[in-house]
Coordinates of C-alpha atoms in Angstrom, one line a residue:
X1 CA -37.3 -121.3 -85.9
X2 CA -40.2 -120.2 -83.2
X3 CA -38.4 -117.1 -82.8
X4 CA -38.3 -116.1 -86.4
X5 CA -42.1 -117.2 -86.7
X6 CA -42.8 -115.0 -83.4
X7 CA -40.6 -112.1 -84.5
X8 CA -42.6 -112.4 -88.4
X9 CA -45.3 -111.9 -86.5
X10 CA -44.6 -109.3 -84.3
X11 CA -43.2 -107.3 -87.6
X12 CA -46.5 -107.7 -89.0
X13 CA -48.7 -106.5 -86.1
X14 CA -46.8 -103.3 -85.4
X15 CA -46.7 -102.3 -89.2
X16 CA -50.8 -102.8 -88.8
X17 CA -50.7 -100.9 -85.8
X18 CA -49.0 -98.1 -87.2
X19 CA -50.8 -97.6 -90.3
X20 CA -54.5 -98.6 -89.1
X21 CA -54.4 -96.6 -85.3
X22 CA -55.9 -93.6 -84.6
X23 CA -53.1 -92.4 -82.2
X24 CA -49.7 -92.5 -83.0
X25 CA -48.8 -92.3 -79.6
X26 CA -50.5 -95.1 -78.5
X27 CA -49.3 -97.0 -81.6
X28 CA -45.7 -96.2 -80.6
X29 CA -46.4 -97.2 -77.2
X30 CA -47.8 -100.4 -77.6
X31 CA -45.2 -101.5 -80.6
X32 CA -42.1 -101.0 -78.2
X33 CA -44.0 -103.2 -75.5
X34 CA -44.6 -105.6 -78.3
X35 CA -40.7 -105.7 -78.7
X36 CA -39.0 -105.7 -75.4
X37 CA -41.9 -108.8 -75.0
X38 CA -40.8 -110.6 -77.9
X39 CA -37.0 -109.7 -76.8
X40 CA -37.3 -110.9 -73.7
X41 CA -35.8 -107.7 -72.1
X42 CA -36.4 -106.0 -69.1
X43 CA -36.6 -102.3 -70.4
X44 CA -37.5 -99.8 -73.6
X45 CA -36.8 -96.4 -74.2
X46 CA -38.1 -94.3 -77.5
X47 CA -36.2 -91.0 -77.6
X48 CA -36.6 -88.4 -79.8
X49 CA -33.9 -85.7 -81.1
X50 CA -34.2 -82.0 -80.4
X51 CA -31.4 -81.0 -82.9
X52 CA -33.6 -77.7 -83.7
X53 CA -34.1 -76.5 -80.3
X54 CA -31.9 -77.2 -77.1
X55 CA -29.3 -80.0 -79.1
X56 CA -30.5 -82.5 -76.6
X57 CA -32.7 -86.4 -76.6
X58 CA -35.5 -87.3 -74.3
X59 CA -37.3 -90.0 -73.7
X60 CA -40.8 -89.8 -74.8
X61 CA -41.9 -94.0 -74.3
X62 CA -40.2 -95.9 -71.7
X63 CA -41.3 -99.5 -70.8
X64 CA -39.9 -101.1 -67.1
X65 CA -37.3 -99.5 -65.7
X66 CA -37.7 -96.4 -63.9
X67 CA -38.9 -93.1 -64.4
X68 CA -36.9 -91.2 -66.9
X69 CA -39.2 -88.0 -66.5
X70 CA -36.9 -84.8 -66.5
X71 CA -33.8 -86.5 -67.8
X72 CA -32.1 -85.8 -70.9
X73 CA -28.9 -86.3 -72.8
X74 CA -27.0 -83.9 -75.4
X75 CA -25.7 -85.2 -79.1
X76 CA -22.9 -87.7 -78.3
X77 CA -23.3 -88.2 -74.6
X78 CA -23.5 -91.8 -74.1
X79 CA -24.5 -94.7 -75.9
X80 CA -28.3 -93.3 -77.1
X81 CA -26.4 -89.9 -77.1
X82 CA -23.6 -91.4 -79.4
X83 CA -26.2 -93.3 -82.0
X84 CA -28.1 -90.2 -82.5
X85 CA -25.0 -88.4 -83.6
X86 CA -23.5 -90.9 -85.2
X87 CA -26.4 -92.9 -87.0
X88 CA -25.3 -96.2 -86.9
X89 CA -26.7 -99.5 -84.6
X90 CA -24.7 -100.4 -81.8
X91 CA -25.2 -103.2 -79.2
X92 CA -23.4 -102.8 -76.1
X93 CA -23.1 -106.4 -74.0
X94 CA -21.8 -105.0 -70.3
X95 CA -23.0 -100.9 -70.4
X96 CA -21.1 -100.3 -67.0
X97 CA -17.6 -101.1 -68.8
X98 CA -18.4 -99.2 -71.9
X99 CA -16.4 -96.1 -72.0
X100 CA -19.7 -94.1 -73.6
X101 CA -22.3 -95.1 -70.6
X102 CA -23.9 -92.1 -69.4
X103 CA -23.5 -94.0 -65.6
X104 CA -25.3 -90.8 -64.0
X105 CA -28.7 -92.4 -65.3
X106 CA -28.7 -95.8 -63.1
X107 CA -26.9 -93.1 -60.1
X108 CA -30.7 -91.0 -60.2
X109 CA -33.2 -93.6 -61.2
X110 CA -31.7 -96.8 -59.0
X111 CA -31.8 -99.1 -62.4
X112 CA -28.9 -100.9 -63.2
X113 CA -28.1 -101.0 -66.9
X114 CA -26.5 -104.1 -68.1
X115 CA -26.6 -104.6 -72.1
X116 CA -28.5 -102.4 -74.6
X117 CA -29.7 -102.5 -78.4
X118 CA -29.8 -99.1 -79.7
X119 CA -31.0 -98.0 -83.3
X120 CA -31.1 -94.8 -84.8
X121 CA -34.6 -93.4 -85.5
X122 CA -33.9 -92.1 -89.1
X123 CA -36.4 -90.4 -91.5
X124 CA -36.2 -89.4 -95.3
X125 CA -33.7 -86.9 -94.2
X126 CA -31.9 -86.9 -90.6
X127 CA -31.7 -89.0 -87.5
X128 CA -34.3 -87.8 -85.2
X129 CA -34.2 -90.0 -81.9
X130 CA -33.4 -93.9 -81.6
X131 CA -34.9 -97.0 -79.6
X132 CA -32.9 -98.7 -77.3
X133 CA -33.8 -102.2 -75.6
X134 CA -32.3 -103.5 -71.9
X135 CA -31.3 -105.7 -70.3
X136 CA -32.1 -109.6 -71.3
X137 CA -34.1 -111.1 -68.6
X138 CA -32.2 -114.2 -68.6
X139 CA -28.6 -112.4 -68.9
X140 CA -27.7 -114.0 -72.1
X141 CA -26.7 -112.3 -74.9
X142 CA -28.9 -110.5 -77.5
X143 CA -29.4 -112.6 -80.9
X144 CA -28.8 -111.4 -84.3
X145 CA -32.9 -111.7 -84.5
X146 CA -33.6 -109.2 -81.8
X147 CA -31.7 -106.8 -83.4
X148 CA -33.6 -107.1 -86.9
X149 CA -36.8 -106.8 -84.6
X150 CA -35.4 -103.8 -83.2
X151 CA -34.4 -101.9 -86.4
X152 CA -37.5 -102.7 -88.0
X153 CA -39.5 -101.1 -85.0
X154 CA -37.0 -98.0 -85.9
X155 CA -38.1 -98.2 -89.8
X156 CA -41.8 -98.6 -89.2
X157 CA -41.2 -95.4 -86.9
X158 CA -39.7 -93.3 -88.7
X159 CA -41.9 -94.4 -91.7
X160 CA -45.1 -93.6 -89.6
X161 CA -43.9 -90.1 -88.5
X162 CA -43.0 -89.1 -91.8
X163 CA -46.5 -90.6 -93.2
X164 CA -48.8 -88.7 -89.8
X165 CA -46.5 -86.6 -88.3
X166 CA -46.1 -86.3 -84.7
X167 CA -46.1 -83.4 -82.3
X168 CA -43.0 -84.3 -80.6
X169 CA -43.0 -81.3 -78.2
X170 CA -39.9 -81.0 -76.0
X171 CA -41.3 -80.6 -72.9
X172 CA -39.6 -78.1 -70.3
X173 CA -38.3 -79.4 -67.4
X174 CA -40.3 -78.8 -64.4
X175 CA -38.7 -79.2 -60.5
X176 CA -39.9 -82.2 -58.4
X177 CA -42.7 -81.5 -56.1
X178 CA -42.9 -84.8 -54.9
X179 CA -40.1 -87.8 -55.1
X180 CA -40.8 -91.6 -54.2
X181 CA -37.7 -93.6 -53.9
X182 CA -37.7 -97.5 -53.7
X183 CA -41.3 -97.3 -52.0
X184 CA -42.5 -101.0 -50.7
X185 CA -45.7 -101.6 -49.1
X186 CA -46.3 -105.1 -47.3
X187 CA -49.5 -106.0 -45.8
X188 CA -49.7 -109.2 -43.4
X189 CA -48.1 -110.7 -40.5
X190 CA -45.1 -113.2 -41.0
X191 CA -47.6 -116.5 -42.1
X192 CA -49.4 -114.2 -44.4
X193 CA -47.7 -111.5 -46.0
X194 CA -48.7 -109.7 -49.5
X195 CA -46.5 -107.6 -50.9
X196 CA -48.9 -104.5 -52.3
X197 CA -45.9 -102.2 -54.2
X198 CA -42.4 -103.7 -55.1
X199 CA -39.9 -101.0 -55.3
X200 CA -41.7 -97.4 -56.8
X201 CA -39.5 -95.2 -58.3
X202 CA -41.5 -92.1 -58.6
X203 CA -41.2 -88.2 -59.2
X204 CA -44.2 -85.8 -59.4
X205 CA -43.8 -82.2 -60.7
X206 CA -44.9 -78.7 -60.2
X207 CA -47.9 -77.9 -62.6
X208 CA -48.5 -81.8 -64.5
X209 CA -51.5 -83.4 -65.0
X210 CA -50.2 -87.3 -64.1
X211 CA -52.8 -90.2 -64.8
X212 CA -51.9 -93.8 -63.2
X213 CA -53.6 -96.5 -65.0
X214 CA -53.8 -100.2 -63.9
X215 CA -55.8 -103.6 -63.4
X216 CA -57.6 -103.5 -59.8
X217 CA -55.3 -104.8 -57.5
X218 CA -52.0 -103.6 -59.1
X219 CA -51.1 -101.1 -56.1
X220 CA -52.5 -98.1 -57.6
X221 CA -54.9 -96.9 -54.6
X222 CA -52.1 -98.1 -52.0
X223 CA -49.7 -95.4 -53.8
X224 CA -51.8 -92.8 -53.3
X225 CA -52.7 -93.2 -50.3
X226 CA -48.7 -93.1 -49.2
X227 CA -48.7 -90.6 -51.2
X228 CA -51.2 -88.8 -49.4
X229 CA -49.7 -89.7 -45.9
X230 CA -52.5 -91.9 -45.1
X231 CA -50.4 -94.9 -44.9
X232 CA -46.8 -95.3 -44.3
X233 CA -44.3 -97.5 -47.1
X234 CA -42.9 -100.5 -45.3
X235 CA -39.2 -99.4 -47.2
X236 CA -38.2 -96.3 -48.8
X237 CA -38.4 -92.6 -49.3
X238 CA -41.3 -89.7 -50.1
X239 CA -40.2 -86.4 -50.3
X240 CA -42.4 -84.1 -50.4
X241 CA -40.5 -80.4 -51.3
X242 CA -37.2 -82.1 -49.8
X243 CA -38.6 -83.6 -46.7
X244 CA -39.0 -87.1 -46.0
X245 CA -42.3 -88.2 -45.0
X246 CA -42.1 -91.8 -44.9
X247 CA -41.3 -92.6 -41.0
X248 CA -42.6 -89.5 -40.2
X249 CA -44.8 -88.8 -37.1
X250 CA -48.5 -88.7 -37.2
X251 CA -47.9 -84.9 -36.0
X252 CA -45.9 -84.4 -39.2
X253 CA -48.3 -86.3 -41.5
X254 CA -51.6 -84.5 -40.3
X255 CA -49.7 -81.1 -41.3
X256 CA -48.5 -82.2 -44.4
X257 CA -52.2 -84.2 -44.8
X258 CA -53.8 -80.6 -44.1
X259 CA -52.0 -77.8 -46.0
X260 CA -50.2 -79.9 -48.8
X261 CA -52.6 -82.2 -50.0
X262 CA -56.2 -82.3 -51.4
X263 CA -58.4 -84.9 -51.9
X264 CA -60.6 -86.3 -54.3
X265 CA -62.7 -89.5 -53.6
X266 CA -64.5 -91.8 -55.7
X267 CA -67.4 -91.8 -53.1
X268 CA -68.3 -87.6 -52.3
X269 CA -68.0 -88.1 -48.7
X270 CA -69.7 -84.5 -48.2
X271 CA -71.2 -84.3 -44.0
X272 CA -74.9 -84.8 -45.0
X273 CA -76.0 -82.3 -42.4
X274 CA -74.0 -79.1 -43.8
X275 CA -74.7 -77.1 -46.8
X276 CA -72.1 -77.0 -49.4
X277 CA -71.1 -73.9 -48.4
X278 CA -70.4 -75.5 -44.7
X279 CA -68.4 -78.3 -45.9
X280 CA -65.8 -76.5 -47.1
X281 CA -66.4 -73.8 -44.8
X282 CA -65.2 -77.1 -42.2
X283 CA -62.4 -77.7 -43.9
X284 CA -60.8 -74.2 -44.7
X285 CA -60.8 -73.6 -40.7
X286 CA -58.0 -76.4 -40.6
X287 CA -55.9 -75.4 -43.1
X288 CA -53.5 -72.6 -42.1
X289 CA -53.9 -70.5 -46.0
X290 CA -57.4 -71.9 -47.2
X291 CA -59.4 -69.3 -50.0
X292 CA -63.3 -68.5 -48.6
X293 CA -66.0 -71.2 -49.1
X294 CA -67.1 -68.5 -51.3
X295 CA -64.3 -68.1 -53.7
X296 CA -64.1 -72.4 -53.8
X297 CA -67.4 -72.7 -54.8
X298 CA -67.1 -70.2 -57.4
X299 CA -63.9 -71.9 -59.1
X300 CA -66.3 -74.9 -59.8
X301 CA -69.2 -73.0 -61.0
X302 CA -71.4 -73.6 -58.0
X303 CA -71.9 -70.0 -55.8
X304 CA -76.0 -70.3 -56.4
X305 CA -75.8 -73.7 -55.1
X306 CA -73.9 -73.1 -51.6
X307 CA -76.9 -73.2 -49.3
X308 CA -78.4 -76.6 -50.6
X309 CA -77.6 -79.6 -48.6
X310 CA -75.9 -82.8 -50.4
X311 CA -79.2 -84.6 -50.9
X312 CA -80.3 -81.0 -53.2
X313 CA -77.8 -81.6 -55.4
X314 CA -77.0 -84.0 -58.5
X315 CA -73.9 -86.5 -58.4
X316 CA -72.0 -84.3 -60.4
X317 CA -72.3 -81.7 -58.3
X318 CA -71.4 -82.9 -55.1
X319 CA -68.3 -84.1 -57.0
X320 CA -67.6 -80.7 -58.0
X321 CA -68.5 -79.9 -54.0
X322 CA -65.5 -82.4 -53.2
X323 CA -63.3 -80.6 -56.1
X324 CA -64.2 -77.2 -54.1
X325 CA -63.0 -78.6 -51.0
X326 CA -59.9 -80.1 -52.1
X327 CA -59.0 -76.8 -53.7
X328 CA -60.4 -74.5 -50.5
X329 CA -56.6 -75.2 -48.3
X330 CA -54.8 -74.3 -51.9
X331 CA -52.8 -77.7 -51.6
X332 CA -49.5 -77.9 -53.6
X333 CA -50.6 -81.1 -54.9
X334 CA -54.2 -82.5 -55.8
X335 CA -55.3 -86.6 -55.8
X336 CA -58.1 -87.6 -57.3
X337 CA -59.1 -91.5 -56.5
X338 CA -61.6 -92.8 -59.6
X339 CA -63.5 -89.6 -59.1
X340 CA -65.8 -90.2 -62.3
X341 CA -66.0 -93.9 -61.6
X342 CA -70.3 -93.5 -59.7
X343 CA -70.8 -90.9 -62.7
X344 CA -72.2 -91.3 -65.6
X345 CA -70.5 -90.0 -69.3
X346 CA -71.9 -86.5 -69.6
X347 CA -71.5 -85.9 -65.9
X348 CA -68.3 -87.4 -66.0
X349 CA -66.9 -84.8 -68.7
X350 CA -68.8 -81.8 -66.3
X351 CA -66.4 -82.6 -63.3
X352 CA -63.2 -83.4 -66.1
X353 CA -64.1 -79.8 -67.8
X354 CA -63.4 -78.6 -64.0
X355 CA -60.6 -80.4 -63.4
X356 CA -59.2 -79.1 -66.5
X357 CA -60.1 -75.7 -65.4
X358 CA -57.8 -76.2 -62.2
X359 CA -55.1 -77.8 -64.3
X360 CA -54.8 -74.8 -66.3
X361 CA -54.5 -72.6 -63.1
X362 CA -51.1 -74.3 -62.2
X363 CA -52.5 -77.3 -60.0
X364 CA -50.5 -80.3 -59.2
X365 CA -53.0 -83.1 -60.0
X366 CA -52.6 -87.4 -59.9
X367 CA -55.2 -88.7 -60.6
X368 CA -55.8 -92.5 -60.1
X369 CA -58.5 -94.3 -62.6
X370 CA -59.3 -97.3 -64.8
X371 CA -60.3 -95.4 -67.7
X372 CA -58.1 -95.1 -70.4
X373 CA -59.8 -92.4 -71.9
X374 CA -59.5 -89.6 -68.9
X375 CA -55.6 -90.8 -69.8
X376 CA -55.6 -89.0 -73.0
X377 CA -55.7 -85.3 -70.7
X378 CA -52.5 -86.3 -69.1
X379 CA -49.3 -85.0 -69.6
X380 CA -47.7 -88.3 -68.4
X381 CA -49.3 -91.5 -68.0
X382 CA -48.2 -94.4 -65.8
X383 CA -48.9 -97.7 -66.3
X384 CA -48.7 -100.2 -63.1
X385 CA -48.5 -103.8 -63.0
X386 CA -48.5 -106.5 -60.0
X387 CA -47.0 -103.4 -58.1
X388 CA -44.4 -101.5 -59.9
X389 CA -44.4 -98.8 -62.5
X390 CA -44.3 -100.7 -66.0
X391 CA -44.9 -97.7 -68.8
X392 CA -44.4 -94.1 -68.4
X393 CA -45.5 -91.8 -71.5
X394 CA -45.4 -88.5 -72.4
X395 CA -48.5 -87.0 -73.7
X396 CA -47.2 -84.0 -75.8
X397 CA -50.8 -83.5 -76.6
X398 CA -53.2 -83.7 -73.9
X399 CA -56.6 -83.7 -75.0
X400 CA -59.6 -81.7 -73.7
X401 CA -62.1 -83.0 -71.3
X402 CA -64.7 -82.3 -74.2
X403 CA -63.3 -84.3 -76.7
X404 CA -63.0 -87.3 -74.7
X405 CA -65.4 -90.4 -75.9
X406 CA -66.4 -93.6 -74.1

């Protein structure tokens, strides 16, 4: 009886959320959380049909699990291949002996499927994706009540879609720039260990704008700065361009640290003594392809200001300094810790509008933050929680830096 009560409920809230929210995408995001929660599952996957274009599904919303970014399967290839094509609800109770698993998923993300609901995403005239849910958390099996949740998740979809439309936008496939595998990071000697990140499955790609959102304390900064080669994972892989940098020498990691990646801090960290002009001039003489201080300071709109010292110039301008000097050695891959966070609104959207600028260039950007709002610019946003990726969305409509509000 609770269960019906809780599920009633949850019915209700996401048919308010639909209709009443500004942002579909967010709407659908926050309804499938509100189901694998109510279904007490590990995992959630919207997917969406391109029967128009390529033939083929992707996932567009994924809760838990692992990163599904770049992975896609054609009409009839297994089970959420088979109920687009076929239309009909199917739960599976053990995926690894069902003769329809697509088994190379689990092989390239590291999860281990176990049971699924999957329901057809159908509109007033086609199927046009479905929504599966994995894995109870307890291993039982799913009730007849979790299903019901799950199709009318799928109805109050497809309902919403027809009733706002949405942009679904197939995104091209991109190659990996940068791949974490099964990255752990433990601080602490034996009496007193803390266990930072708990197994991040991870891949960035060449040219996207990724934004990773979380609570203070969730593992967010610790990521990057693995990422970065400032600090080493206790277990696991980072590949940068097919070379693994996580036991590599401090040798290695200053290279990689110096021509691969730039850096963005909350805090400016310009030398107070130098002009802007000399602090990237400083840091182009250690990177082996850096542009001129000149051509830098140009791509964020500050050439007139390259002889004034830090203290000459407004917040928002030494930010844009620290933009110029992370873009002076022409990394492959840019990471920006809070960088708006000591700025206020309008400032804020002066260093985003660069930023943009850079992202429309070709730059490889990750950009940590708290605000939710910066999010809406991403092409994929992860959400972290007590130190593993929870949510992953795909933004098929980033929004400008100018149309942001907060």
């Amino acid at each position: 009886m609770n269960h019906r009560v809780s599920y009633t409920q949850v019915v209700w809230e996401i048919t308010k959320l639909l209709q009443e929210s500004d942002s579909l995408e967010e709407a659908l995001r926050v309804s499938l959380s509100m189901v694998v929660k109510a279904a007490d599952a590990e995992a959630g996957t919207i997917w969406f049909y391109n029967k128009r274009g390529d033939g083929r599904i992707y996932p567009s919303f994924w809760i838990g699990g692992s990163d599904l970014t770049g992975l896609s399967l054609a009409a009839g290839e297994g089970i959420a291949g088979a109920v687009v094509e076929q239309g009909t609800v199917t739960v599976v109770k053990d995926c690894q002996k069902d003769k329809r698993w697509a088994g190379r998923f689990d092989k390239t993300t590291g999860f281990v499927t176990k049971s699924m609901i999957c329901v057809p995403l159908i509109n007033k005239y086609e199927v046009i994706g479905c929504i599966q849910i994995i894995n109870k958390r307890d291993g039982s099996l799913y009730r007849d009540e979790d299903v019901s949740l799950t199709e009318n998740l799928a109805m109050l979809t497809a309902i919403a879609i027809d009733e706002k439309g949405l942009n679904l936008g197939f995104v091209k496939e991109k190659p990996i720039l940068l791949s974490l595998k099964n990255v752990t990071k433990t601080f602490g000697n034996e009496e007193c260990k803390v266990q930072v990140l708990k197994g991040i499955d991870l891949d960035i790609r060449v040219g996207e704008f990724l934004v990773i959102l979380g609570e203070s304390g969730c593992g967010k900064s610790t990521l990057l700065n693995i990422i970065g080669g400032m600090d080493k994972p206790t277990t696991g892989s980072v590949f940068f361009e097919h070379k693994d940098y996580a036991n590599a020498g401090e040798e290695e990691l200053t290279w990689y640290r110096r021509n691969s990646v730039g850096f963005i801090f909350q805090a400016y960290n310009l030398m107070p003594t130098l002009t802007a002009e000399e602090n990237l001039e400083f840091i182009g003489e250690l990177s082996e392809s850096s542009m001129t201080a000149m051509e830098a300071l140009k791509s964020v709109g500050l050439y007139e200001k390259r002889r004034n010292y830090p203290a000459q110039l407004s917040g928002g301008q030494q930010q844009r300094v620290s933009i110029a000097r992370a873009l002076i050695k022409r990394p492959r891959l840019i990471l920006a810790d809070e960088p708006t966070a000591a700025l206020d609104y309008e400032t804020s959207i002066e260093v985003l509008t660069v930023l943009e600028e850079v992202i429309k260039k070709g730059a490889t950007l990750l950009m940590v933050t708290h605000n939710e709002e910066i999010a809406k610019m991403a092409d994929r946003i992860i959400r972290m929680k007590n130190g593993m990726v929870a949510e992953v969305t795909i933004n098929n409509r980033p929004a400008k830096a100018s149309d942001l509000v907060w």
